[in-house]
CSV table of C-alpha atoms and ligand atoms in Angstrom, one decimal:
chain,number,residue,atom,x,y,z
A,1,MET,CA,0.3,0.3,-0.1
A,2,ILE,CA,0.6,3.6,-0.7
A,3,LEU,CA,0.9,7.1,0.9
A,4,SER,CA,1.3,9.9,-1.6
A,5,ILE,CA,2.0,13.3,-0.1
A,6,SER,CA,1.3,15.9,-3.1
A,7,THR,CA,2.1,20.3,-2.7
A,8,SER,CA,1.4,23.2,-5.0
A,9,HIS,CA,3.4,25.4,-3.2
A,10,LYS,CA,6.5,27.1,-4.0
A,11,PRO,CA,8.9,26.1,-5.1
A,12,THR,CA,8.4,22.6,-5.8
A,13,SER,CA,11.6,21.5,-5.3
A,14,ASP,CA,10.7,22.7,-1.4
A,15,LEU,CA,9.5,19.0,-1.0
A,16,GLY,CA,12.9,17.5,-1.0
A,17,TYR,CA,14.2,19.6,2.0
A,18,ILE,CA,11.1,19.4,3.9
A,19,PHE,CA,11.1,15.7,3.6
A,20,HIS,CA,14.8,15.0,3.8
A,21,LYS,CA,14.8,12.3,0.4
A,22,HIS,CA,16.5,14.0,-2.5
A,23,PRO,CA,13.7,14.4,-5.4
A,24,ASP,CA,16.1,12.4,-8.3
A,25,LYS,CA,16.4,9.4,-6.4
A,26,PHE,CA,14.6,6.3,-6.0
A,27,GLN,CA,15.6,4.8,-2.5
A,28,SER,CA,15.0,1.9,-0.5
A,29,PHE,CA,15.0,0.7,3.7
A,30,ASN,CA,14.7,-2.1,5.8
A,31,PHE,CA,12.4,-1.8,8.5
A,32,SER,CA,11.1,-4.6,10.9
A,33,ALA,CA,8.5,-5.8,8.4
A,34,GLY,CA,10.3,-5.8,5.3
A,35,LYS,CA,11.2,-3.1,3.4
A,36,TYR,CA,9.8,0.6,2.3
A,37,HIS,CA,10.7,3.2,-0.4
A,38,ILE,CA,10.2,6.3,-0.7
A,39,PHE,CA,10.7,8.1,-4.1
A,40,TYR,CA,9.2,11.2,-6.1
A,41,PRO,CA,6.6,10.2,-9.2
A,42,GLU,CA,5.9,13.8,-9.8
A,43,LEU,CA,8.5,17.3,-9.8
A,44,ASN,CA,7.4,20.1,-12.0
A,45,ASN,CA,6.7,23.4,-11.5
A,46,ASP,CA,3.5,23.2,-10.5
A,47,LYS,CA,3.1,20.5,-8.4
A,48,ALA,CA,5.9,17.7,-6.1
A,49,THR,CA,3.9,14.2,-5.0
A,50,ILE,CA,6.2,12.0,-2.4
A,51,CYS,CA,5.7,8.5,-1.7
A,52,LEU,CA,6.3,6.0,0.7
A,53,LEU,CA,5.7,2.7,-0.4
A,54,LEU,CA,5.4,-0.2,2.3
A,55,ASP,CA,6.5,-4.0,0.6
A,56,ILE,CA,5.9,-6.1,4.0
A,57,ASP,CA,7.1,-9.1,4.2
A,58,PRO,CA,4.5,-11.6,5.3
A,59,ILE,CA,7.0,-13.9,7.4
A,60,GLU,CA,8.8,-11.4,9.1
A,61,ILE,CA,5.4,-9.8,10.4
A,62,VAL,CA,4.5,-13.3,11.6
A,63,LYS,CA,7.5,-13.5,13.6
A,64,ILE,CA,6.7,-9.9,15.2
A,65,LEU,CA,3.0,-11.3,15.9
A,66,ARG,CA,4.8,-14.2,17.9
A,67,ASN,CA,7.2,-12.0,19.6
A,68,ASN,CA,5.1,-9.3,20.9
A,69,THR,CA,2.3,-11.8,22.0
A,70,PRO,CA,3.0,-12.9,25.8
A,71,ASP,CA,0.6,-15.7,25.3
A,72,GLY,CA,3.2,-16.9,22.7
A,73,PHE,CA,0.2,-16.7,19.7
A,74,PRO,CA,0.9,-19.9,18.0
A,75,LEU,CA,1.3,-19.3,14.5
A,76,GLY,CA,0.3,-15.8,13.7
A,77,ASP,CA,-1.9,-15.0,10.8
A,78,TYR,CA,-0.2,-16.3,8.0
A,79,VAL,CA,-2.6,-15.7,5.7
A,80,ASN,CA,-4.1,-11.9,6.8
A,81,ASP,CA,-4.6,-8.4,5.4
A,82,ARG,CA,-1.6,-6.9,6.7
A,83,PRO,CA,0.4,-6.4,3.2
A,84,TYR,CA,-2.0,-4.4,1.9
A,85,VAL,CA,-3.4,-2.4,4.0
A,86,ALA,CA,-2.4,0.8,5.4
A,87,SER,CA,-1.7,-0.4,9.3
A,88,SER,CA,0.5,0.1,11.6
A,89,PHE,CA,3.3,-0.7,9.6
A,90,MET,CA,2.4,2.3,8.1
A,91,SER,CA,3.2,4.8,10.9
A,92,VAL,CA,6.8,2.4,12.0
A,93,ALA,CA,7.8,3.8,8.3
A,94,ILE,CA,6.7,7.6,8.3
A,95,ALA,CA,8.2,7.6,11.4
A,96,LYS,CA,11.7,6.2,10.0
A,97,GLY,CA,11.5,7.2,6.7
A,98,PHE,CA,10.6,11.0,7.6
A,99,SER,CA,12.0,10.9,10.6
A,100,SER,CA,13.4,15.3,10.6
A,101,ALA,CA,10.0,16.2,9.3
A,102,ILE,CA,7.8,14.4,11.8
A,103,LYS,CA,10.3,16.1,14.5
A,104,GLY,CA,9.8,19.3,13.0
A,105,LYS,CA,13.7,19.8,11.8
A,106,CYS,CA,14.6,20.9,8.4
A,107,LYS,CA,18.4,21.8,8.4
A,108,GLU,CA,19.2,23.5,4.9
A,109,LYS,CA,15.3,25.2,5.5
A,110,PRO,CA,14.8,25.5,8.5
A,111,GLU,CA,11.7,28.6,7.6
A,112,LEU,CA,10.0,25.7,6.3
A,113,VAL,CA,9.3,23.9,9.3
A,114,ASN,CA,6.4,26.5,10.8
A,115,THR,CA,5.1,27.1,7.7
A,116,LYS,CA,1.8,25.6,7.1
A,117,LEU,CA,2.0,24.3,3.5
A,118,PRO,CA,-1.3,23.1,1.1
A,119,PHE,CA,-1.2,19.4,1.0
A,120,GLU,CA,-3.2,16.9,-0.8
A,121,VAL,CA,-2.7,13.0,0.6
A,122,PHE,CA,-3.4,9.8,-0.8
A,123,ILE,CA,-3.7,6.8,1.4
A,124,THR,CA,-5.2,3.6,-0.2
A,125,SER,CA,-6.6,0.7,1.7
A,126,LEU,CA,-7.2,2.2,4.9
A,127,PRO,CA,-9.4,-0.4,6.4
A,128,SER,CA,-12.0,1.3,8.9
A,129,PRO,CA,-14.1,-1.5,10.5
A,130,LYS,CA,-17.1,-0.7,13.0
A,131,GLY,CA,-16.8,2.9,11.7
A,132,GLY,CA,-16.6,3.4,8.2
A,133,GLU,CA,-16.8,6.6,5.9
A,134,ILE,CA,-18.1,8.3,9.0
A,135,LEU,CA,-15.3,7.8,11.6
A,136,ILE,CA,-12.7,8.6,8.8
A,137,ARG,CA,-14.5,12.1,8.4
A,138,LYS,CA,-15.1,12.3,12.4
A,139,LEU,CA,-11.4,11.6,13.1
A,140,PHE,CA,-9.8,13.9,10.2
A,141,GLU,CA,-12.7,17.0,9.7
A,142,PRO,CA,-12.1,18.5,12.9
A,143,LEU,CA,-8.5,18.6,12.5
A,144,GLY,CA,-9.5,21.0,9.0
A,145,TYR,CA,-9.5,18.1,6.2
A,146,GLN,CA,-11.4,17.9,3.1
A,147,LEU,CA,-12.0,14.4,2.2
A,148,GLU,CA,-12.9,12.3,-0.3
A,149,ILE,CA,-13.3,8.6,0.3
A,150,GLU,CA,-14.2,5.8,-1.7
A,151,ARG,CA,-15.2,2.1,-0.2
A,152,GLN,CA,-13.6,-0.9,-2.1
A,153,THR,CA,-15.6,-3.8,-2.9
A,154,LEU,CA,-15.2,-6.7,-1.5
A,155,ASP,CA,-13.5,-8.6,-4.8
A,156,LEU,CA,-14.4,-6.9,-7.8
A,157,LYS,CA,-14.9,-10.0,-9.7
A,158,PHE,CA,-17.4,-10.9,-7.3
A,159,PRO,CA,-19.8,-7.9,-6.9
A,160,GLU,CA,-22.4,-9.7,-4.7
A,161,TRP,CA,-20.2,-10.3,-2.2
A,162,GLY,CA,-20.5,-6.5,-1.1
A,163,MET,CA,-18.2,-3.8,0.0
A,164,SER,CA,-15.0,-4.3,1.9
A,165,LYS,CA,-14.2,-2.5,5.3
A,166,TYR,CA,-11.0,-0.5,3.4
A,167,TYR,CA,-11.2,2.6,1.8
A,168,ASN,CA,-9.5,4.9,-0.7
A,169,VAL,CA,-8.7,8.4,1.1
A,170,LYS,CA,-7.9,12.2,-0.8
A,171,LEU,CA,-7.5,14.2,2.2
A,172,LYS,CA,-7.4,18.0,1.3
A,173,ASN,CA,-5.1,20.7,4.5
A,174,THR,CA,-3.1,23.6,4.9
A,175,LEU,CA,-0.4,22.9,8.0
A,176,THR,CA,2.4,22.1,8.9
A,177,THR,CA,4.5,18.9,7.5
A,178,LYS,CA,4.9,17.9,11.6
A,179,GLU,CA,1.6,18.0,11.7
A,180,LEU,CA,0.0,16.3,9.0
A,181,LEU,CA,3.0,13.3,9.8
A,182,SER,CA,1.9,13.2,13.1
A,183,HIS,CA,-1.8,13.3,12.1
A,184,LEU,CA,-1.4,10.1,9.5
A,185,TYR,CA,1.2,8.8,12.3
A,186,LEU,CA,-1.5,8.0,15.2
A,187,LEU,CA,-5.2,8.2,13.3
A,188,ILE,CA,-4.3,5.5,10.4
A,189,PRO,CA,-3.6,2.6,13.2
A,190,VAL,CA,-6.8,4.5,14.9
A,191,LEU,CA,-8.8,3.1,12.1
A,192,ASP,CA,-7.0,0.4,11.1
A,193,PHE,CA,-8.2,-0.4,14.9
A,194,ASP,CA,-6.0,-4.4,14.4
A,195,LYS,CA,-3.5,-5.3,16.7
A,196,HIS,CA,-0.4,-2.7,17.0
A,197,TYR,CA,2.9,-4.3,16.3
A,198,PHE,CA,5.5,-1.5,17.8
A,199,ILE,CA,9.1,-2.6,18.3
A,200,SER,CA,9.4,-1.2,21.0
A,201,ASP,CA,8.0,1.0,24.3
A,202,ASP,CA,9.8,3.9,22.5
A,203,GLU,CA,7.3,3.6,20.0
A,204,ILE,CA,4.4,4.2,22.1
A,205,GLU,CA,6.0,6.8,23.9
A,206,LYS,CA,6.4,8.9,20.8
A,207,LEU,CA,2.9,8.0,19.4
A,208,ILE,CA,1.6,9.5,22.9
A,209,ASP,CA,3.8,12.6,22.5
A,210,LYS,CA,2.4,13.1,18.9
A,211,GLY,CA,-1.2,13.1,19.6
A,212,THR,CA,-0.9,15.2,22.9
A,213,THR,CA,-0.4,18.3,21.2
A,214,TRP,CA,-3.6,18.2,18.8
A,215,LEU,CA,-5.4,15.8,20.9
A,216,ASN,CA,-6.7,17.2,23.9
A,217,ILE,CA,-9.1,19.1,21.6
A,218,HIS,CA,-10.2,17.2,19.3
A,219,PRO,CA,-13.6,16.5,19.3
A,220,GLU,CA,-13.0,12.3,19.0
A,221,LYS,CA,-10.1,12.6,21.1
A,222,GLU,CA,-12.0,9.6,23.8
A,223,GLN,CA,-12.5,7.4,20.6
A,224,ILE,CA,-9.2,7.9,19.3
A,225,ILE,CA,-7.6,6.7,22.7
A,226,ARG,CA,-9.4,3.9,23.2
A,227,ARG,CA,-9.2,2.9,19.8
A,228,TYR,CA,-5.5,3.5,19.6
A,229,LEU,CA,-5.6,1.3,23.4
A,230,ILE,CA,-7.6,-1.0,23.4
A,231,ASN,CA,-5.1,-3.6,21.0
A,232,LEU,CA,-2.1,-2.2,22.6
A,233,ASN,CA,-2.0,-5.7,24.9
A,234,SER,CA,0.4,-5.6,27.4
A,235,LEU,CA,2.4,-2.3,26.4
A,236,THR,CA,-1.2,-0.4,27.6
A,237,SER,CA,-0.7,0.5,30.7
A,238,LYS,CA,2.8,1.8,29.9
A,239,ALA,CA,0.9,4.0,27.5
A,240,LEU,CA,-1.7,5.2,29.7
A,241,GLU,CA,1.0,6.4,32.0
A,242,ARG,CA,1.9,8.8,29.1
A,243,ILE,CA,-1.5,10.6,28.9
A,244,SER,CA,-1.5,13.4,31.2
A,245,ASP,CA,-5.7,14.0,31.3
A,246,ASN,CA,-6.7,11.9,34.1
A,247,GLU,CA,-10.5,12.2,33.3
A,248,ILE,CA,-9.9,10.6,30.0
A,249,LEU,CA,-7.6,7.2,31.7
A,250,ASN,CA,-9.9,6.2,34.0
A,251,ASN,CA,-12.4,6.5,32.1
A,252,GLU,CA,-10.8,4.2,29.4
A,253,THR,CA,-9.4,2.4,32.5
A,254,GLU,CA,-12.6,1.2,33.8
A,255,LYS,CA,-14.1,0.8,30.0
A,256,ILE,CA,-11.2,-1.5,29.5
A,257,SER,CA,-11.5,-3.5,32.3
A,258,ILE,CA,-15.3,-3.9,31.9
A,259,LYS,CA,-14.4,-5.5,28.8
A,260,ASP,CA,-12.1,-8.3,30.3
A,261,VAL,CA,-15.0,-8.8,32.5
A,262,THR,CA,-17.3,-9.7,29.3
A,263,GLU,CA,-14.3,-11.5,27.8
A,264,GLN,CA,-14.1,-13.5,30.2
A,265,LYS,CA,-17.9,-13.8,31.0
A,266,LYS,CA,-18.0,-15.2,27.6
A,267,GLU,CA,-14.5,-17.6,27.7
A,268,THR,CA,-16.2,-19.3,30.6
A,269,LEU,CA,-19.3,-19.7,28.3
A,270,HIS,CA,-17.2,-21.5,26.2
A,271,ILE,CA,-15.9,-23.7,27.7
A,272,LYS,CA,-19.1,-24.6,29.3
A,273,ARG,CA,-20.9,-25.2,25.8
A,274,ILE,CA,-17.6,-27.6,24.7
A,275,ASN,CA,-18.3,-29.6,28.0
A,276,THR,CA,-21.9,-29.9,27.2
A,277,VAL,CA,-21.6,-31.3,23.6
A,278,VAL,CA,-18.9,-33.3,25.2
A,279,ASP,CA,-21.6,-35.0,27.6
A,280,LYS,CA,-24.1,-35.4,25.3
A,281,LEU,CA,-21.7,-37.4,22.7
A,282,ILE,CA,-20.7,-39.5,25.0
A,283,GLU,CA,-23.9,-39.9,26.3
A,284,SER,CA,-24.9,-41.0,22.4
A,285,GLY,CA,-22.4,-44.1,22.3
A,286,ALA,CA,-21.1,-42.2,19.1
A,287,LYS,CA,-17.7,-43.2,18.2
A,288,THR,CA,-17.1,-41.3,15.0
A,289,ILE,CA,-17.1,-37.9,15.2
A,290,LEU,CA,-17.6,-34.4,12.8
A,291,ASP,CA,-16.6,-31.1,13.9
A,292,LEU,CA,-17.6,-28.8,11.8
A,293,GLY,CA,-16.1,-25.6,11.4
A,294,CYS,CA,-13.7,-27.2,14.2
A,295,GLY,CA,-11.8,-23.2,14.4
A,296,GLU,CA,-8.9,-23.3,16.5
A,297,GLY,CA,-10.1,-27.1,17.5
A,298,LYS,CA,-11.1,-26.6,21.6
A,299,LEU,CA,-14.0,-29.8,20.8
A,300,ILE,CA,-11.6,-32.1,19.3
A,301,LYS,CA,-8.8,-31.3,22.0
A,302,GLN,CA,-11.9,-32.5,25.0
A,303,LEU,CA,-12.5,-35.3,22.9
A,304,LEU,CA,-9.6,-36.9,23.0
A,305,LYS,CA,-9.3,-37.2,26.5
A,306,HIS,CA,-12.3,-40.2,26.0
A,307,LYS,CA,-11.3,-42.8,24.6
A,308,GLN,CA,-15.1,-43.6,23.3
A,309,PHE,CA,-14.0,-41.6,20.3
A,310,ASN,CA,-11.8,-43.3,18.0
A,311,LYS,CA,-12.2,-41.1,15.4
A,312,ILE,CA,-12.6,-37.3,15.1
A,313,THR,CA,-12.7,-35.4,12.1
A,314,GLY,CA,-12.7,-31.5,12.5
A,315,MET,CA,-13.6,-29.5,9.4
A,316,ASP,CA,-12.7,-25.9,8.7
A,317,VAL,CA,-13.4,-23.0,6.0
A,318,SER,CA,-10.1,-21.4,7.5
A,319,TYR,CA,-6.9,-22.9,6.9
A,320,ASN,CA,-5.1,-20.2,9.3
A,321,GLU,CA,-7.4,-22.1,11.8
A,322,LEU,CA,-6.5,-25.7,10.9
A,323,LEU,CA,-3.4,-24.6,11.5
A,324,LYS,CA,-4.3,-23.2,14.9
A,325,ALA,CA,-5.9,-26.2,16.1
A,326,LYS,CA,-2.8,-28.2,15.1
A,327,GLU,CA,-1.0,-25.9,16.9
A,328,ARG,CA,-3.4,-26.5,20.0
A,329,LEU,CA,-3.9,-29.7,19.6
A,330,ASN,CA,0.5,-30.2,19.3
A,331,TYR,CA,-0.5,-31.9,16.8
A,332,ASN,CA,3.2,-32.8,15.7
A,333,ASP,CA,4.3,-34.1,19.0
A,334,LEU,CA,1.7,-36.6,19.4
A,335,PRO,CA,2.1,-40.3,19.6
A,336,PRO,CA,1.1,-41.9,16.6
A,337,LYS,CA,-2.0,-44.0,18.2
A,338,GLN,CA,-3.6,-40.4,18.8
A,339,LYS,CA,-2.4,-38.7,15.7
A,340,GLU,CA,-4.9,-41.6,13.8
A,341,ARG,CA,-7.9,-40.8,15.8
A,342,ILE,CA,-7.6,-37.0,14.4
A,343,ASN,CA,-7.8,-35.6,10.8
A,344,LEU,CA,-7.8,-31.9,9.7
A,345,ILE,CA,-9.7,-31.2,6.6
A,346,HIS,CA,-10.1,-28.0,4.7
A,347,GLY,CA,-13.3,-27.8,3.5
A,348,SER,CA,-17.1,-25.6,3.3
A,349,LEU,CA,-20.0,-26.4,4.7
A,350,THR,CA,-22.0,-25.2,2.2
A,351,TYR,CA,-20.6,-27.8,-0.6
A,352,ARG,CA,-21.5,-31.3,-0.7
A,353,ASP,CA,-18.1,-33.4,0.5
A,354,LYS,CA,-18.2,-37.2,0.9
A,355,ARG,CA,-15.5,-36.6,3.3
A,356,LEU,CA,-18.4,-35.7,5.6
A,357,GLU,CA,-19.8,-39.3,5.2
A,358,GLY,CA,-20.6,-42.3,7.4
A,359,TYR,CA,-20.0,-41.0,11.0
A,360,ASP,CA,-21.9,-41.1,14.0
A,361,ALA,CA,-22.3,-37.0,14.9
A,362,ALA,CA,-21.6,-34.1,13.8
A,363,ALA,CA,-21.1,-30.7,15.7
A,364,LEU,CA,-21.6,-27.4,15.1
A,365,ILE,CA,-20.7,-25.5,17.8
A,366,GLU,CA,-21.1,-21.1,17.6
A,367,VAL,CA,-21.1,-22.0,12.9
A,368,ILE,CA,-24.3,-21.4,11.5
A,369,GLU,CA,-24.3,-18.0,12.6
A,370,HIS,CA,-21.1,-17.6,10.5
A,371,LEU,CA,-22.7,-18.4,7.3
A,372,GLU,CA,-25.0,-15.9,4.9
A,373,LEU,CA,-28.5,-16.5,5.5
A,374,SER,CA,-28.6,-17.3,1.7
A,375,ARG,CA,-26.2,-20.5,1.6
A,376,LEU,CA,-27.8,-21.6,4.8
A,377,LYS,CA,-30.2,-23.8,2.5
A,378,SER,CA,-27.0,-25.7,0.8
A,379,MET,CA,-25.6,-26.3,4.9
A,380,GLU,CA,-28.6,-27.9,5.5
A,381,ARG,CA,-28.2,-29.9,2.5
A,382,VAL,CA,-24.6,-30.8,2.6
A,383,LEU,CA,-25.7,-31.9,6.6
A,384,PHE,CA,-28.9,-33.6,6.9
A,385,GLU,CA,-29.5,-34.8,3.5
A,386,PHE,CA,-25.6,-36.2,2.4
A,387,ALA,CA,-23.6,-36.4,5.1
A,388,LYS,CA,-26.7,-37.9,7.8
A,389,PRO,CA,-25.0,-38.7,10.8
A,390,LYS,CA,-27.8,-40.6,13.5
A,391,LEU,CA,-26.9,-37.4,15.5
A,392,ILE,CA,-26.5,-33.6,15.3
A,393,ILE,CA,-25.9,-31.1,18.3
A,394,ILE,CA,-25.8,-27.8,16.7
A,395,THR,CA,-25.2,-24.5,19.2
A,396,THR,CA,-26.2,-20.6,18.4
A,397,PRO,CA,-25.9,-17.9,20.5
A,398,ASN,CA,-29.9,-16.6,21.9
A,399,LYS,CA,-30.3,-13.4,20.0
A,400,GLU,CA,-32.7,-12.3,23.0
A,401,TYR,CA,-29.8,-12.2,25.6
A,402,ASN,CA,-27.4,-9.5,23.5
A,403,SER,CA,-29.0,-7.2,26.2
A,404,ILE,CA,-27.6,-8.7,29.1
A,405,TRP,CA,-23.8,-8.8,27.9
A,406,GLU,CA,-22.2,-5.3,28.4
A,407,LYS,CA,-20.2,-3.6,25.6
A,408,LEU,CA,-21.9,-5.1,22.9
A,409,ASP,CA,-20.8,-4.2,19.1
A,410,SER,CA,-23.3,-1.5,17.7
A,411,ILE,CA,-24.4,-4.0,15.5
A,412,ASP,CA,-26.0,-6.1,18.3
A,413,MET,CA,-24.4,-8.9,17.8
A,414,ARG,CA,-21.8,-11.3,19.6
A,415,HIS,CA,-18.8,-11.4,17.2
A,416,LYS,CA,-17.9,-9.2,14.3
A,417,ASP,CA,-18.2,-11.9,11.5
A,418,HIS,CA,-21.8,-13.2,12.3
A,419,ARG,CA,-24.2,-13.2,9.5
A,420,PHE,CA,-27.4,-13.4,11.2
A,421,GLU,CA,-28.6,-14.1,15.6
A,422,TRP,CA,-31.5,-16.0,16.2
A,423,THR,CA,-34.1,-15.7,19.3
A,424,ARG,CA,-35.2,-18.9,21.3
A,425,SER,CA,-38.5,-19.3,18.6
A,426,GLU,CA,-36.5,-18.4,15.1
A,427,PHE,CA,-34.2,-21.1,16.3
A,428,LEU,CA,-36.8,-23.8,17.3
A,429,ASN,CA,-38.9,-23.0,13.8
A,430,TRP,CA,-35.6,-23.8,12.1
A,431,SER,CA,-34.8,-27.0,13.8
A,432,ILE,CA,-38.7,-28.1,13.7
A,433,ASN,CA,-38.4,-27.9,9.6
A,434,ILE,CA,-34.8,-29.5,9.5
A,435,SER,CA,-36.8,-32.6,11.0
A,436,LYS,CA,-39.5,-32.8,9.0
A,437,THR,CA,-37.7,-32.3,5.9
A,438,TYR,CA,-35.3,-34.8,7.0
A,439,ASN,CA,-36.3,-37.7,8.9
A,440,TYR,CA,-35.1,-35.8,12.2
A,441,ASN,CA,-36.4,-35.8,15.7
A,442,SER,CA,-34.9,-32.6,17.2
A,443,GLU,CA,-34.9,-31.3,21.0
A,444,ILE,CA,-33.5,-27.9,22.3
A,445,PHE,CA,-31.6,-27.4,25.5
A,446,PRO,CA,-30.3,-23.9,27.2
A,447,ILE,CA,-26.9,-23.8,28.0
A,448,GLY,CA,-25.7,-21.4,30.6
A,449,GLU,CA,-27.3,-18.8,32.9
A,450,GLU,CA,-31.0,-19.0,32.2
A,451,ILE,CA,-33.1,-15.4,32.6
A,452,GLU,CA,-36.7,-15.4,32.5
A,453,ASN,CA,-38.0,-14.4,29.1
A,454,ILE,CA,-35.1,-14.1,28.1
A,455,GLY,CA,-33.3,-17.4,28.1
A,456,ALA,CA,-29.8,-18.4,28.2
A,457,PRO,CA,-27.3,-17.1,26.6
A,458,THR,CA,-26.5,-20.1,23.9
A,459,GLN,CA,-29.1,-22.7,22.7
A,460,MET,CA,-28.4,-26.4,21.6
A,461,ALA,CA,-30.4,-28.1,19.1
A,462,ILE,CA,-30.0,-32.1,19.1
A,463,PHE,CA,-31.0,-34.1,15.9
A,464,LYS,CA,-31.5,-38.2,16.4
A,465,TYR,CA,-32.2,-39.6,12.6
A,466,GLY,CA,-35.6,-41.6,12.3
A,467,ASN,CA,-38.4,-41.9,14.4
B,1,LIG,N1,-16.5,-24.4,16.1
B,1,LIG,C1,-15.4,-23.9,17.0
B,1,LIG,C2,-15.2,-22.1,16.5
B,1,LIG,C3,-16.5,-21.2,16.2
B,1,LIG,S1,-16.3,-20.2,15.4
B,1,LIG,C4,-15.4,-23.8,18.6
B,1,LIG,O1,-16.6,-23.5,19.1
B,1,LIG,O2,-14.1,-23.0,19.0
B,1,LIG,C5,-16.6,-20.5,13.8
B,1,LIG,C6,-15.6,-21.2,12.9
B,1,LIG,O3,-16.6,-21.5,11.7
B,1,LIG,C7,-14.7,-20.1,12.2
B,1,LIG,O4,-13.5,-21.1,12.5
B,1,LIG,C8,-15.2,-20.3,10.6
B,1,LIG,O5,-14.1,-20.7,10.5
B,1,LIG,C9,-16.2,-21.3,10.7
B,1,LIG,N2,-16.6,-21.5,9.6
B,1,LIG,C10,-17.9,-20.3,8.8
B,1,LIG,N3,-17.9,-20.7,7.8
B,1,LIG,C11,-17.6,-21.9,7.8
B,1,LIG,C12,-18.0,-23.2,6.2
B,1,LIG,N4,-18.7,-22.6,5.6
B,1,LIG,N5,-17.5,-24.1,6.4
B,1,LIG,C13,-16.9,-24.4,7.3
B,1,LIG,N6,-16.5,-23.8,8.5
B,1,LIG,C14,-17.1,-22.9,8.6
C-alpha cells in the first residue's frame, strides 16, 4: 500500500528539503516488517509528490506477531490483510522514513518547519472497521481536512459479496508538515483498529507525544484513545501512564476492565458449551465424530480425552484456523495412536463433501451464525441430506440474551463475523422444519445461565435421525 503526499507550494523542489529525501533518488530501506521505498513520481513547476510505498514481508510479520504476544500466539496469521493495507506498519515507516520532518526539523531551510503548506494526501486501502466512512470523517474533518472517500468492493470479480472495510482516502489541508505527519502517524492505526506491532516501548512514547498537541482539543479524543489503546495488550498500561488527562485515563481504564469481564464471561460460557456437547456425545455412544467449523480445535482437544471417540474429524473453511488447531492439539508431537484418531480437513459446509459421510455424530458449535442466511440451505442439505450422521448437535447464540452482555458492538451481535443471530423461537422453528424435511427428531436445550423471558445465552439443538 502506498501513501502519497503532494503539494502545490512553490518552489515545488522544497518538498525535497522538507522530507529530507532527494527528489532524483528512488530510495529503499529495511525495517522490521520488510522494506519501504521513498520516491517522487511527480515533480514539476506546479506540483510535487512524494510517495511512501510499503513492501511488507508476511513472514517477518508472523515473527513480530509471535514476539509481541506474551502468550506465544501459536502460528500467527499467515493469511491476513496486513501486507496489503495501511496499518501501524505505515506509522513505523512514516516515523523512520520522514524522521526529521515528523520531529519538525529542516536543516537546510528551517523556515519551512513552521510554514503551513497546501497538502494533498492519498492513502490506499485504509481499513475502517466498526466506523466506516463516518469515522474517517469524524477523525480528519475536525483537524481541517477536506475528504474524498471511496470504499473498495470486497472482490471486483464477485460484486455480490458486497463492500469491504477498506477505503481509498484523499485528504486536503493546509498545515505544517509536522502536523500532517503526526495526524497520519496516529490516525491510520486508530482507523485500522487492529493489533499494533510496534517494536518497542519507545514507539509508544513517541506516539503519545505526537498526539498530545492536538488530541486534547479533538472532539473524538476519547474514541481515538480507546481505539488506539484497546489493542496495545501488554503495553496498554505503559501507554496510559503517558497520557496526562486523568479524566480520560480513568474512564478508559474502566472501559477496558468492563471489556475484560465480558470477555471472561464469554470464555467461561464457551467452556460450558464445549463440555455440554462432550457430555451429550458420550451419552449417545457415538464413536466417530465430525467437528464442523472446528476453529482452533477446542472441542477436538476435549474429545481426545475420551477413548470412546476413535475417529475425530475437524473441518474448517479457514486454513489459518486449522493451523491453530494443529498447534493447540500439539499434533506434531502426539504419539502415533493419538494422531490416527484425528483428521483435520479443509472444506466448507456449503459444498457436498464425500469425506463427511459415514459418521455417528456431528457437532457445529457456534458455526451456523457465521454463514450467510442465503447459504444456510446448502449447509442443511450437505449435513442433513448427504453427510447424514445419526446425531447432530448445533449450538448458536440466543439473540434475546444480547441485552444482558455489557459492551456489545453497536450492530448488536456478539461477534463481528456473525451474519445473523436467532431468537429462541426462530431457532426452534428452524429446527422443527429441518427435522420434518430430513427425517430427524429434535430437541432444544439452553446452555448457560437462564433468565426469565430472555432465556440462556446459548441454545443447543440435538437432532437424532429417524423416528
Ligand atoms: N466451533 C469452534 C469455532 C467457532 S467459530 C469453537 O466452538 O471454538 C466459527 C468457525 O466456523 C470459524 O472457525 C470459521 O472459520 C468456521 N466457518 C465459517 N464458515 C464456514 C463454512 N462455510 N464451512 C466450514 N467452517 C466455517
